[in-house]
XYZ file of C-alpha atoms in Angstrom:
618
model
C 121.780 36.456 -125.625
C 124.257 33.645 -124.279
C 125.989 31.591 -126.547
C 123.981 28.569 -124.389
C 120.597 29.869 -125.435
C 122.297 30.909 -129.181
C 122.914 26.826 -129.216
C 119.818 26.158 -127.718
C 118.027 27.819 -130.902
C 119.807 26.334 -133.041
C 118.485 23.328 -132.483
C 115.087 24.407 -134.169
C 114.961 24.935 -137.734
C 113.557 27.921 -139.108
C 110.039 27.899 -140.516
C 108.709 30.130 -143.672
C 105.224 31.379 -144.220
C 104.770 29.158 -147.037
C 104.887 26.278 -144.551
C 102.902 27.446 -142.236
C 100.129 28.808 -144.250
C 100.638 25.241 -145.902
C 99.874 23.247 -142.542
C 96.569 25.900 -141.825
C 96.057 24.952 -145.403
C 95.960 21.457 -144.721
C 94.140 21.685 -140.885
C 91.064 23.745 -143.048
C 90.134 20.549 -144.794
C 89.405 22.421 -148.215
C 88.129 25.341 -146.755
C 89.020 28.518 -148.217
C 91.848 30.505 -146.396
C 90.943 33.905 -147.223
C 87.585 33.414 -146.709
C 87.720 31.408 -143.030
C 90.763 33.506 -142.053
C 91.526 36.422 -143.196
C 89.439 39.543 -141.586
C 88.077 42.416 -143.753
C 87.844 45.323 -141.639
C 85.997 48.480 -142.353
C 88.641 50.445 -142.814
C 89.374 49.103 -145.768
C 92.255 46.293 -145.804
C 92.886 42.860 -144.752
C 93.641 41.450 -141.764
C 95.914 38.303 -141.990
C 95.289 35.068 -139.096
C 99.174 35.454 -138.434
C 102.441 38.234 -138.665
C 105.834 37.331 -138.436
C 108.999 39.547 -138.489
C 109.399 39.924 -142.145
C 106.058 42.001 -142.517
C 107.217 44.638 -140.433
C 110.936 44.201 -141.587
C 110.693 47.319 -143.812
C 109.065 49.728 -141.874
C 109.703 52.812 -140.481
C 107.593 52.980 -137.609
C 110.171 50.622 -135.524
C 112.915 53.027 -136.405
C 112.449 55.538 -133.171
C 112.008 55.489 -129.677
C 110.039 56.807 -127.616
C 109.894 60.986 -127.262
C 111.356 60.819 -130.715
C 110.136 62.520 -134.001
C 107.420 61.279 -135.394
C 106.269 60.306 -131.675
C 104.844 57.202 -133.092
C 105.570 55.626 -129.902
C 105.097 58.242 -127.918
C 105.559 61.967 -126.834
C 107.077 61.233 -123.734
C 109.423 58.957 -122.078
C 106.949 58.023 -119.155
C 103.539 56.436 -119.383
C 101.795 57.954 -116.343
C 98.526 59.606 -118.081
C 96.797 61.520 -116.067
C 93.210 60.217 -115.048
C 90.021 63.146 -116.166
C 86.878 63.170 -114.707
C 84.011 65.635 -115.948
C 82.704 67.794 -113.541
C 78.644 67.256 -114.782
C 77.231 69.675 -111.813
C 75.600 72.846 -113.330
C 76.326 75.469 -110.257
C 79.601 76.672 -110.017
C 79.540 75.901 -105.939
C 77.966 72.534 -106.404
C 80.828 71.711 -109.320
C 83.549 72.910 -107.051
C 82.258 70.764 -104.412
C 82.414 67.657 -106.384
C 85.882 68.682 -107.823
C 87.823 68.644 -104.597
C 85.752 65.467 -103.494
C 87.037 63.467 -106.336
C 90.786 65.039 -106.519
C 91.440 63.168 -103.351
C 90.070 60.014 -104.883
C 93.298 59.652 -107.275
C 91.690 62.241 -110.561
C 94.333 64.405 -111.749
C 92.590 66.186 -114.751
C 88.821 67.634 -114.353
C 86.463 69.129 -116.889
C 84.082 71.520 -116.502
C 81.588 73.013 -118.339
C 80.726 76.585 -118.092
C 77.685 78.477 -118.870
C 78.900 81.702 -117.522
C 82.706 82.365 -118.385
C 83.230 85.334 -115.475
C 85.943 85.906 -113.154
C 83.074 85.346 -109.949
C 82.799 81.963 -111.728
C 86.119 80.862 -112.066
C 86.749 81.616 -108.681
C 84.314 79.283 -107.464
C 85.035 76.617 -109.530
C 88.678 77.010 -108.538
C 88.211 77.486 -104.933
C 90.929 74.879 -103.095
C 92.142 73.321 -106.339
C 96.131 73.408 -106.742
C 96.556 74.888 -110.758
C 99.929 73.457 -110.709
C 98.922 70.100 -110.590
C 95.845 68.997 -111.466
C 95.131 69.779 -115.225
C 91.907 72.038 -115.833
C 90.185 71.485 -118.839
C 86.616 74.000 -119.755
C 83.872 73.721 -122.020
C 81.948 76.486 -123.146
C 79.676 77.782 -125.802
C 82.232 79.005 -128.610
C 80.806 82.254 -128.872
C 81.829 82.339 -125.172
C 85.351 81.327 -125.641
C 87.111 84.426 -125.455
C 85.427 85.887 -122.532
C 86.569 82.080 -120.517
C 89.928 83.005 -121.972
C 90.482 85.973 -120.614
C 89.250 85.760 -117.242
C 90.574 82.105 -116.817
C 94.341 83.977 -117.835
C 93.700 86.714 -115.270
C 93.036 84.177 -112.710
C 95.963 82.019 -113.533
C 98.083 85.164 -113.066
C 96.885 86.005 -109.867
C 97.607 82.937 -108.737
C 100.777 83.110 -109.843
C 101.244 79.913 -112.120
C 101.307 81.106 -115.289
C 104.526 78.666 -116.539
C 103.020 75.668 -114.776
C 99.348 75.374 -115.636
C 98.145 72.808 -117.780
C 95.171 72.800 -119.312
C 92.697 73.798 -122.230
C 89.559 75.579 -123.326
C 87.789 73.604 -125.905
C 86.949 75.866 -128.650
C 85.011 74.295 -131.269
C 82.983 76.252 -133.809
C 81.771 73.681 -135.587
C 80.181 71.863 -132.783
C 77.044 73.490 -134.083
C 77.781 73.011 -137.922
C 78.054 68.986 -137.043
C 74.971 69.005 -134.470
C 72.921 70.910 -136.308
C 74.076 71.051 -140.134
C 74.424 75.283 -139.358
C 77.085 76.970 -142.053
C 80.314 77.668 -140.660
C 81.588 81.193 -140.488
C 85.555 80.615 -141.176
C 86.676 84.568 -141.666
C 84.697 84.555 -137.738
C 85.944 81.584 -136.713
C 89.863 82.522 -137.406
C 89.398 86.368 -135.842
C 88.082 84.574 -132.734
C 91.242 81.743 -132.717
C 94.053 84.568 -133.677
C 91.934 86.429 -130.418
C 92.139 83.083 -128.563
C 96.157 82.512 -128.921
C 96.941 86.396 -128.179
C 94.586 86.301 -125.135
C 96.658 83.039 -123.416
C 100.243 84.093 -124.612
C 101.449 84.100 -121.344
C 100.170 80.773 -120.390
C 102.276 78.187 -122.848
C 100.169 74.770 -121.483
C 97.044 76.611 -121.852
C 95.679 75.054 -125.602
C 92.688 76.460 -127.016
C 92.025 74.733 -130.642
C 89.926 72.029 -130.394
C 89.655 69.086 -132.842
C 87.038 66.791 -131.153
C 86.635 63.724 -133.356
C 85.449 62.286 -130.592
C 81.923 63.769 -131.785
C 82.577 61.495 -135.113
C 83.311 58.490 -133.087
C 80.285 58.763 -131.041
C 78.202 59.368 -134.578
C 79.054 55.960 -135.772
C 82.279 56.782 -137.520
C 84.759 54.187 -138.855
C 88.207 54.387 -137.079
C 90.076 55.299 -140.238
C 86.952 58.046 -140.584
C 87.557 59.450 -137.376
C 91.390 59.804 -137.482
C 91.561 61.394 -141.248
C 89.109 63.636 -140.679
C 91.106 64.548 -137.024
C 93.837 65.006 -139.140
C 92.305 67.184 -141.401
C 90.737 69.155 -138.846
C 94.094 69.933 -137.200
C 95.271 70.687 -140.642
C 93.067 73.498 -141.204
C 93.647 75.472 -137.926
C 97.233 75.336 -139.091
C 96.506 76.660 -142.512
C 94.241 78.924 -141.421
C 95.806 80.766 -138.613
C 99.576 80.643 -140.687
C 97.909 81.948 -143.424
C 96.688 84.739 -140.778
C 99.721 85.893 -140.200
C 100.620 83.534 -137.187
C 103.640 81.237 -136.789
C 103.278 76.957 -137.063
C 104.774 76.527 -134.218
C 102.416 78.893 -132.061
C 99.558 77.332 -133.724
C 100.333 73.559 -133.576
C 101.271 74.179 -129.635
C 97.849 75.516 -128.872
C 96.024 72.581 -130.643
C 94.160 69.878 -128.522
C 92.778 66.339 -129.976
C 89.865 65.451 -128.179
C 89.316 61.975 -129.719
C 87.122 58.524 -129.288
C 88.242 55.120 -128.170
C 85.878 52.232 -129.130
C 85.658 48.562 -128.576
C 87.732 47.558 -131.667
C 90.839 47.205 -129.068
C 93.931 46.929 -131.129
C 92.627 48.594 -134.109
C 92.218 51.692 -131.548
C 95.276 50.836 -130.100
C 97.062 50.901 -133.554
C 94.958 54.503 -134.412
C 96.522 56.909 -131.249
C 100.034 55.686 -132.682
C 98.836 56.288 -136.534
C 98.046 59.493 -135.097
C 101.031 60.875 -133.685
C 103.105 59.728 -136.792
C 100.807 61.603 -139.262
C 100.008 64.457 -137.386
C 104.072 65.087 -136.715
C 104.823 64.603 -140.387
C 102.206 67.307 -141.064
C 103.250 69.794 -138.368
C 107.091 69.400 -140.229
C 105.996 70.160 -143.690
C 104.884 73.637 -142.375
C 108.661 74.186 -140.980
C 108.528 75.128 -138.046
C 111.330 76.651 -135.797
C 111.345 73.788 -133.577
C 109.891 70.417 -133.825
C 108.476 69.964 -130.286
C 105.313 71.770 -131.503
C 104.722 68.525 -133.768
C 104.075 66.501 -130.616
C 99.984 65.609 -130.761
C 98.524 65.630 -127.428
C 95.471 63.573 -127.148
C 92.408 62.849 -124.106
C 91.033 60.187 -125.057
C 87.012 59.086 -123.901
C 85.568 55.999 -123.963
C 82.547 55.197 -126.405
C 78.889 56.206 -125.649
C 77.753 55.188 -129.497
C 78.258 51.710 -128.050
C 76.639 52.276 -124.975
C 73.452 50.503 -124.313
C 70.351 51.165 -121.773
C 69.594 47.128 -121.480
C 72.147 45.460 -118.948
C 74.132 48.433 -118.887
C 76.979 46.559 -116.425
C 78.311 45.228 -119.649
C 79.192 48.960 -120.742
C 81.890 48.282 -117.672
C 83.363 45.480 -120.058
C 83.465 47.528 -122.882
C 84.684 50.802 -121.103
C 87.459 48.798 -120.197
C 88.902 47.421 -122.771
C 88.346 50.875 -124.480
C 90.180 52.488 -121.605
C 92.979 49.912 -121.872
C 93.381 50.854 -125.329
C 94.248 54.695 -124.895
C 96.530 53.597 -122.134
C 98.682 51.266 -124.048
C 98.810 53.337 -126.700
C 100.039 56.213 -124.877
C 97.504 59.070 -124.406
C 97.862 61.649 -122.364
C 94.884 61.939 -120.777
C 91.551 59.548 -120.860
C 88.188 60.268 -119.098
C 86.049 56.291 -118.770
C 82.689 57.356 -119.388
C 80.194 56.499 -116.964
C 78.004 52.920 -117.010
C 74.988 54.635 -116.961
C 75.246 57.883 -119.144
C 72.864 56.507 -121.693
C 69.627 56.498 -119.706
C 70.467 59.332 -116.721
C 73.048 61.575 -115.117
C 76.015 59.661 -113.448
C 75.783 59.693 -109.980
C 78.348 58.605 -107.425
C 78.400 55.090 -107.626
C 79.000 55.045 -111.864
C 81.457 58.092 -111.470
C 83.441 55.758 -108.649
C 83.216 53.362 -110.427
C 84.588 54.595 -113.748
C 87.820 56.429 -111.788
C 88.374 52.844 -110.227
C 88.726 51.345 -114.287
C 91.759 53.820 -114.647
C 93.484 53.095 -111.373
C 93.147 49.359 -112.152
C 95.265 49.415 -114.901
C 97.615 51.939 -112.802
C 97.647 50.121 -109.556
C 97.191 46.655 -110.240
C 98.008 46.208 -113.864
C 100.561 49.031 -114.111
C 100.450 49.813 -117.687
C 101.749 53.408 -116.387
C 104.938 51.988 -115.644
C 105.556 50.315 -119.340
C 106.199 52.256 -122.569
C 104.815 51.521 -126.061
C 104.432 48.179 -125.153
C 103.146 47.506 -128.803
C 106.303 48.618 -129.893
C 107.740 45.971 -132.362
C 104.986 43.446 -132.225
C 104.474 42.109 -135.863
C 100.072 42.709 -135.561
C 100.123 46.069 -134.179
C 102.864 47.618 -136.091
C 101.113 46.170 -138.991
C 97.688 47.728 -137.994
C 99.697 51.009 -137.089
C 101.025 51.043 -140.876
C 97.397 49.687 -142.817
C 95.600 52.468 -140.698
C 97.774 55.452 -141.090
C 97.568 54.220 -144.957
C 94.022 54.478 -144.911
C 93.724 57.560 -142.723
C 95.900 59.522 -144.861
C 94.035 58.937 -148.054
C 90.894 60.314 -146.521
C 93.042 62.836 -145.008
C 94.392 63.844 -148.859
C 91.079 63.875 -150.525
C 89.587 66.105 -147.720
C 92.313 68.667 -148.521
C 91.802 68.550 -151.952
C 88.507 69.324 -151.610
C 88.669 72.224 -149.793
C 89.669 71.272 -145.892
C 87.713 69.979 -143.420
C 85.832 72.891 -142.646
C 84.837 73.341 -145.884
C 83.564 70.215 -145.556
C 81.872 70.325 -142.595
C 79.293 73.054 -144.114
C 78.759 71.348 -146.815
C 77.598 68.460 -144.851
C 79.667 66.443 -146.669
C 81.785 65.342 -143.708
C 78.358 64.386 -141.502
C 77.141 62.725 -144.744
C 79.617 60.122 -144.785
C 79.491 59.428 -141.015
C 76.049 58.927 -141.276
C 76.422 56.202 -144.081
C 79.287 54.885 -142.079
C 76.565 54.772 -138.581
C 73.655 53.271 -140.847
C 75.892 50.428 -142.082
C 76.802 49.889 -138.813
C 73.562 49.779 -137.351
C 72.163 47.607 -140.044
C 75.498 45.210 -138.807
C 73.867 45.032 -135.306
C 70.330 44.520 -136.909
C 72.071 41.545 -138.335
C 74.249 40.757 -135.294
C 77.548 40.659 -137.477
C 78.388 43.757 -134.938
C 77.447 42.205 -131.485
C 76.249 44.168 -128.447
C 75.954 41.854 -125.587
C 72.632 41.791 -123.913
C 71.246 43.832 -126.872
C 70.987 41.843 -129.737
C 72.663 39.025 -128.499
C 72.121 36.790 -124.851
C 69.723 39.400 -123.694
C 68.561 39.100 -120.130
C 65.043 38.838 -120.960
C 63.405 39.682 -117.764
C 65.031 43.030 -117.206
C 63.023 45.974 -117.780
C 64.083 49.893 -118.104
C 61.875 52.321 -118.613
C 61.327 52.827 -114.755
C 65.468 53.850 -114.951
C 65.640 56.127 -118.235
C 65.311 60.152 -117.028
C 65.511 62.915 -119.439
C 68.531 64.517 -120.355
C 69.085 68.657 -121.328
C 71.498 70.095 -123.484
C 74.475 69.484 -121.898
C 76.406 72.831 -122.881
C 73.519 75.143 -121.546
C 73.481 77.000 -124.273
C 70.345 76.520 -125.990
C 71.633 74.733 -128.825
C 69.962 71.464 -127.828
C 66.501 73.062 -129.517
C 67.492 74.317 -132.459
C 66.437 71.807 -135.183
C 68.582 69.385 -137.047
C 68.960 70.174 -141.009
C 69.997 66.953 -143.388
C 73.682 68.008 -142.588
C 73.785 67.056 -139.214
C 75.310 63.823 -137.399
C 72.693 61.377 -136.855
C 74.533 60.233 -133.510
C 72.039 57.692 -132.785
C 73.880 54.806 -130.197
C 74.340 51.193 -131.920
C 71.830 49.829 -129.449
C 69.076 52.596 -130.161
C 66.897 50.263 -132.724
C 66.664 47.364 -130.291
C 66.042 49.746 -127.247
C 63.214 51.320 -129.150
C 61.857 47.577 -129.333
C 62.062 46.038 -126.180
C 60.964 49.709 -124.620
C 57.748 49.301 -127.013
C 57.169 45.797 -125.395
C 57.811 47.521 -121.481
C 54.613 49.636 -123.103
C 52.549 47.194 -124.233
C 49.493 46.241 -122.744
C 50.282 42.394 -123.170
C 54.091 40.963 -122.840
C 54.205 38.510 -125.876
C 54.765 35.022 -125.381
C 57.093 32.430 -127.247
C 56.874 29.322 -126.951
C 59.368 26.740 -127.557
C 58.172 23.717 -129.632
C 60.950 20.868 -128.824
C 60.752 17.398 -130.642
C 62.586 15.083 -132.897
C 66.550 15.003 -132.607
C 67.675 16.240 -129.063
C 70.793 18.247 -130.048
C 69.318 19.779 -133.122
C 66.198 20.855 -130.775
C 68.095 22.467 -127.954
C 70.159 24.641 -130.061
C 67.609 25.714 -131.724
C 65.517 26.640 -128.808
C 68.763 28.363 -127.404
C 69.182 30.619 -130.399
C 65.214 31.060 -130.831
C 65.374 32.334 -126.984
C 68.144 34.873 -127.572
C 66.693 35.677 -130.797
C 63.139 36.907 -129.427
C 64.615 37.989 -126.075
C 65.699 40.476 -127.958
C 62.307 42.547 -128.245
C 61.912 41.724 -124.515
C 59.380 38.724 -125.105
C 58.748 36.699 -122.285
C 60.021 32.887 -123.177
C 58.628 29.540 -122.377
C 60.971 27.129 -123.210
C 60.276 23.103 -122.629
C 62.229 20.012 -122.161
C 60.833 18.379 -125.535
C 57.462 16.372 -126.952
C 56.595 13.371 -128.472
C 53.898 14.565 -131.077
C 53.824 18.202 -132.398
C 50.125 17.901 -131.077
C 51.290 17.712 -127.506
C 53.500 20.682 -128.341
C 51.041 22.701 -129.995
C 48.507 21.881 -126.792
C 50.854 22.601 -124.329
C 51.376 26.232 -126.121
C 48.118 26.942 -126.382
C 47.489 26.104 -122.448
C 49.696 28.581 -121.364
C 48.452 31.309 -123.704
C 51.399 31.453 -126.308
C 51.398 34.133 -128.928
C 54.387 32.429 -131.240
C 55.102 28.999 -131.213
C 58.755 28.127 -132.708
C 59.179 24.766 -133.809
C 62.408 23.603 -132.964
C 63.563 20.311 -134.524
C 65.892 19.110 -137.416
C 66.496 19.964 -140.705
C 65.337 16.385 -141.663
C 62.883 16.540 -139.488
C 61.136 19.736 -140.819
C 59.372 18.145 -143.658
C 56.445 16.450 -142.192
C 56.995 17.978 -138.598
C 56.550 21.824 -139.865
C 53.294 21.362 -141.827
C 51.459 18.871 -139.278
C 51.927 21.593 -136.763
C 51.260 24.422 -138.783
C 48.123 22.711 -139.513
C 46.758 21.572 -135.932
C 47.993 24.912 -134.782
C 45.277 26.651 -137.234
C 46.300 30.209 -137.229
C 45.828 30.191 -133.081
C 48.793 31.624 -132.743
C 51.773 33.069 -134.941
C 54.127 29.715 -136.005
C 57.874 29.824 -136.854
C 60.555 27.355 -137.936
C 63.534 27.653 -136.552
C 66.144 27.213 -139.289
C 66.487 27.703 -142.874
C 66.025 24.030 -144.114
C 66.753 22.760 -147.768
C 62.372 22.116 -147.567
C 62.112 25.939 -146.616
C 60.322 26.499 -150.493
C 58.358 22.991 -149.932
C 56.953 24.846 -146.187
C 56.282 28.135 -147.617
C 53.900 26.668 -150.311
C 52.582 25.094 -147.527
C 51.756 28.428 -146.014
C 54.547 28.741 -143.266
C 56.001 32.510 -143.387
C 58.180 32.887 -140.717
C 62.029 31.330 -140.185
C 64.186 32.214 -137.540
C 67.917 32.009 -138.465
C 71.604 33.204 -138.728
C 71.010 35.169 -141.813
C 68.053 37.167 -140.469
C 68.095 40.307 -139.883
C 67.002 40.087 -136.795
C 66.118 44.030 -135.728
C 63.710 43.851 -138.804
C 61.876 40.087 -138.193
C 61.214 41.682 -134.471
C 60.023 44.561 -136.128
C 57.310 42.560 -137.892
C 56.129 40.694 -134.570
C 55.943 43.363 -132.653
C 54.034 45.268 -135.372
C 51.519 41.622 -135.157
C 51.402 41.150 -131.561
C 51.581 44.342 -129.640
C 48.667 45.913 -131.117
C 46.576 42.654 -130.681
């Protein structure tokens, strides 16, 4: 810094919290700070409107660079992740096909699954693909694992690349236990792993442990949820396999973090840096001979619990941001999930379309080229801190009750994403969570039914009929309720109608109408909004003419008192009648016999419930 600017500064007195949090004080008018400012998040601690230099002035996590122990900002000293696509295609010739296609469309990491894990299969999946590279990354039934293993190392060999591949098999024996609520057999589970690391000793960038949190995260689970439990599950291959005989740092090498990214963008941003810093500190206290193994490597995909069937071109948006997340925060792989996964199978245009979100932020944006650019900022190092807090209590009381997979056949694990998936659904029911063009601005003409095709298990393997026990994920998306809805009202034999009743004061009316609109657009209902009456008679006329099945009066507060009943009355049980509002009279009207109000504090899933239940079986 020149002395010049040094002067320049100078000129501007410093500022302390106190007096800034005494202006906001004074700007609120009386209005509480905590509770118009400050953010409660579900994770469990308080967000603050504003950070400044002092809150982060004793913390550790600004003390490193990055590539430096405890990798919170980073494992490397480059930001170039590399860009996955899944390879969806069932037949080894098709999947191939599609593979080289895309890897000269700028994809650098591909994953396939695999139903039949022989050498004739490989081979055709890897027909014309460089292993030194492009990063190969297989799913498979676990039980299937170690066959993959060994015929994916033979092939490697052959081809010579054994110190160069990159890569992983995604073992996962619990993918059933959290599907399905099945037991977990651990004694199995570590003979197969201790198989799994002997099997691809030769092959150092070959990992085989899975932790895939990412099945939490698209279950409904709460960020803090998702990362102490990843934790945890990391944990216990280490403990396991040391206790096995095997070295920390052969374990902790071989161990891949599979994990979500959802729309909560610097909370998610803050989590992948949490992450590394917890996960190196736990790698350490196992000591092993070197602490590279302590590094967490991470692919990151984007939300599907999010992901909704109804104006799916918003999942783009949301994709996006999700995407941009991961990046910044320095993943090393990420795979954008498709626009349109929740109703079919991607096809071309979604897949393109998906690979172009990544290169965006490469090639236009260039977040490749920057470094833990959240490095030092007073929020996210603050978030980074609050969530690694929270994480690592989670993280604790797992452990002390037994480990994750202990856990996980208990059902204990699924059990609290579940509550964690119905609180958050019951927050979109009451649009405090807010999926655009579900429960909020819908586009009320669009239908979807015509565009929803069935979907198979996707692993092949038979495991998407076996029944679900009480200790499974629920894994139902946040849009699922309101889908169910509007799907029922594709259905029905008669599209309800709402009309709008306009009178009295002309601001009051149109908002009113506006948020009555979005509010039953939501089931789908077809709207007839108007530009306002003179008598509620004329209103109540005009509804009936055009064969109205609700008619929401939308007026005033002040208004409401003799407006509410005279309609109510003329309209004579001809067709369902709401207020829109909660108005002081709102005891004064239900004596009156008016049932139904339309407001903020709704919930709204439930109210449509009730209407459709009344109108579609009419």
């Amino acid at each position: 810094m020149s002395e010049k600017t040094e002067k320049l500064f100078d000129q501007f007195p410093g500022v302390s919290m106190e007096e800034w949090r005494a202006k906001v004080v004074a700007d609120l008018k009386g209005a509480d700070f905590d509770k118009k400012l400050v953010w409660r998040t579900n994770e469990g601690f308080n967000v603050q409107p504003m950070y400044r230099a002092e809150d982060i002035a004793d913390l550790k996590t600004t003390d490193s660079l990055p590539g430096e122990f405890p990798y919170v900002r980073g494992i490397r000293t480059t930001n170039d992740w590399l860009t996955r696509q899944e390879i969806i295609e069932c037949e080894p010739e098709a999947a191939n096909a599609v593979a080289v296609e895309v890897l000269t469309k700028g994809v650098t990491s591909l994953g396939f699954k695999v139903e039949d894990p022989s050498e004739a299969t490989l081979a055709t999946l890897m027909k014309g693909i460089d292993l030194s590279t492009v990063e190969i990354n297989f799913t498979c039934c676990p039980r299937k694992a170690l066959d993959l293993a060994a015929a994916l190392v033979k092939y490697i060999k052959a081809n010579g690349v054994e110190k160069t591949f990159r890569g992983s098999i995604d073992y996962n024996p619990l993918r059933r236990s959290l599907r399905h609520g099945k037991e977990a057999d651990v004694p199995a589970i570590v003979e197969t792993a201790k198989a799994l690391l002997a099997e691809v000793s030769e092959v150092p960038g070959l990992k085989v442990l899975a932790v895939d949190s990412d099945m939490l995260s698209n279950s409904g689970a709460f960020i803090y949820q998702e990362l102490g439990y990843a934790l945890a599950w990391g944990a216990d291959w280490l403990t396991l396999l040391t206790d096995a005989g095997l070295s920390v740092d052969e374990v902790a090498a071989r161990v891949k973090f599979n994990m979500g990214v959802s729309s909560n963008y610097f909370m998610e941003l803050a989590k992948f840096r949490a992450a590394r810093m917890l996960w190196a500190q736990i790698v350490a206290q196992y000591k092993p001979a070197s602490l590279e193994c302590a590094k967490m490597h991470v692919h990151a995909s984007t939300s599907r619990f999010n992901q909704t069937i109804y104006d799916a071109h918003v999942n783009l948006l949301r994709s996006q941001t999700e995407t941009m997340s991961a990046a910044l925060a320095g993943v090393d792989s990420i795979t954008t999930t498709p626009f349109d996964v929740p109703y079919q199978k991607p096809d071309a245009f979604s897949e393109r379309i998906a690979r172009n979100q990544q290169f965006l932020l490469k090639e236009e944006s260039h977040l490749d080229k920057v470094i833990d650019p959240a490095g030092g900022s007073y929020y996210v190092e603050t978030l980074t801190v609050s969530l690694a807090n929270e994480a690592w209590k989670l993280f604790l009381a797992t452990e002390k009750e037994g480990g994750f997979f202990a856990l996980v056949s208990e059902g204990k694990v699924q059990k609290a994403v579940n509550d964690s998936c119905v609180k958050r659904h019951t927050e979109v029911a009451r649009r405090k969570e807010i999926l655009l063009g579900t429960n909020q601005y819908p586009n009320i003409n669009e239908t979807a039914a015509g565009k929803i095709a069935n979907s198979n298990c996707s692993c092949h393997c038979g495991c998407g009929e076996e029944e679900k026990s009480d200790k499974a994920l629920c894994g139902k998306r946040a849009a699922s309720d309101f889908e169910e809805l509007r799907l029922a009202t594709e259905a029905a034999a008669k599209r309800p109608k709402v009309f709008m009743l306009t009178i009295g004061n002309l601001a009051m009316r149109l908002a009113r109408a506006q948020f009555s609109t979005n509010f039953f657009g939501c089931a789908g209902y077809e709207i007839i909004d108007n530009l306002g009456f003179d008598t509620v008679e004329q209103g109540v006329d005009a509804a009936l003419a055009q064969g109205a099945d609700v008619v929401v009066l939308c007026s005033s507060d002040d208004e409401y008192a003799t407006l509410a009943p005279e309609a109510f009355k003329y309209l004579d049980g001809r067709a369902e009648f709401v207020v829109a509002g909660n108005p002081a009279c709102t005891e004064e009207l239900q004596a009156a016999g008016i049932k139904d109000f339309v407001h903020v504090r709704c919930n709204v899933l439930e109210t449509l419930r009730d209407f459709n239940a009344r109108l579609l079986n009419k």
